[in-house]
Amino acid sequence: KPINIVAGNDFYTAKQAEYSKSGNYLTRSLVALTDVGQNTSISRINAKLEAFPAWNAATIEKRHAMLIALAQDVWKTTPIDVS
């Protein structure tokens, strides 16, 4: 089952234990970043991620912007000027 379903419809603090068990590193990184050596794929992505002890409008916006920047870096995209 998806981790958010397992965690249930509860407050973020109650869901953190389930998120930390996820097989998906991006989901686990919501709670804590794992320190794994130097110049590893995990250490390189950690430089672009941040764990969030609280979940509110400001941290959701920050996580959203962080994931957009990460996707643009991975796929080497640039914003499209639609004006």
Tab-separated table of C-alpha atoms in Angstrom:
chain	number	residue	atom	x	y	z
A	1	LYS	CA	0.000	0.000	0.000
A	2	PRO	CA	1.161	3.582	-0.541
A	3	ILE	CA	2.902	4.958	2.549
A	4	ASN	CA	0.442	7.837	2.942
A	5	ILE	CA	-2.457	5.362	3.148
A	6	VAL	CA	-0.569	3.297	5.738
A	7	ALA	CA	0.145	6.478	7.717
A	8	GLY	CA	-3.533	7.352	7.604
A	9	ASN	CA	-5.400	10.614	7.829
A	10	ASP	CA	-3.484	11.976	10.806
A	11	PHE	CA	-1.251	14.860	11.772
A	12	TYR	CA	2.212	15.041	10.196
A	13	THR	CA	3.934	14.271	13.511
A	14	ALA	CA	2.042	10.988	13.688
A	15	LYS	CA	2.942	10.127	10.062
A	16	GLN	CA	6.683	10.742	10.454
A	17	ALA	CA	7.344	7.232	11.823
A	18	GLU	CA	5.751	5.671	8.724
A	19	TYR	CA	7.533	8.046	6.339
A	20	SER	CA	10.887	7.112	7.882
A	21	LYS	CA	10.238	3.439	6.955
A	22	SER	CA	9.561	4.178	3.283
A	23	GLY	CA	11.537	2.418	0.572
A	24	ASN	CA	11.584	5.712	-1.332
A	25	TYR	CA	14.413	8.018	-0.222
A	26	LEU	CA	12.503	11.187	-1.166
A	27	THR	CA	9.733	10.126	1.210
A	28	ARG	CA	12.182	9.218	4.005
A	29	SER	CA	13.911	12.571	3.508
A	30	LEU	CA	10.762	14.343	4.690
A	31	VAL	CA	11.706	13.198	8.193
A	32	ALA	CA	15.523	12.966	8.124
A	33	LEU	CA	18.434	12.904	5.713
A	34	THR	CA	20.674	9.829	5.856
A	35	ASP	CA	24.423	10.434	5.971
A	36	VAL	CA	26.049	7.884	3.649
A	37	GLY	CA	29.732	8.533	2.931
A	38	GLN	CA	31.230	11.178	0.715
A	39	ASN	CA	30.358	11.788	-2.919
A	40	THR	CA	27.712	9.075	-2.966
A	41	SER	CA	24.388	9.418	-4.750
A	42	ILE	CA	22.767	9.939	-1.328
A	43	SER	CA	25.259	12.596	-0.215
A	44	ARG	CA	24.847	14.425	-3.541
A	45	ILE	CA	21.049	14.466	-3.338
A	46	ASN	CA	21.198	15.443	0.355
A	47	ALA	CA	22.901	18.666	-0.713
A	48	LYS	CA	19.656	19.512	-2.531
A	49	LEU	CA	17.158	18.208	0.047
A	50	GLU	CA	15.961	19.257	3.467
A	51	ALA	CA	14.094	17.344	6.175
A	52	PHE	CA	11.011	18.970	7.650
A	53	PRO	CA	10.219	18.579	11.361
A	54	ALA	CA	6.914	20.409	10.816
A	55	TRP	CA	4.442	20.369	7.926
A	56	ASN	CA	2.598	23.595	7.237
A	57	ALA	CA	1.897	25.941	4.334
A	58	ALA	CA	5.429	27.397	4.391
A	59	THR	CA	7.203	24.017	4.468
A	60	ILE	CA	4.907	22.623	1.772
A	61	GLU	CA	5.830	25.559	-0.497
A	62	LYS	CA	9.526	25.075	0.320
A	63	ARG	CA	9.381	21.328	-0.419
A	64	HIS	CA	7.472	22.018	-3.639
A	65	ALA	CA	10.113	24.481	-4.856
A	66	MET	CA	12.896	22.111	-3.816
A	67	LEU	CA	11.403	19.199	-5.766
A	68	ILE	CA	10.847	21.372	-8.850
A	69	ALA	CA	14.493	22.503	-8.729
A	70	LEU	CA	15.607	18.888	-8.319
A	71	ALA	CA	13.526	17.742	-11.304
A	72	GLN	CA	14.865	20.584	-13.438
A	73	ASP	CA	18.422	19.640	-12.458
A	74	VAL	CA	17.911	15.938	-13.163
A	75	TRP	CA	16.190	16.466	-16.517
A	76	LYS	CA	18.161	19.619	-17.390
A	77	THR	CA	15.031	21.604	-18.105
A	78	THR	CA	14.577	25.347	-18.206
A	79	PRO	CA	11.400	27.339	-17.680
A	80	ILE	CA	9.403	28.100	-20.839
A	81	ASP	CA	8.520	31.736	-21.465
A	82	VAL	CA	4.837	31.702	-22.333
A	83	SER	CA	4.354	35.455	-22.501
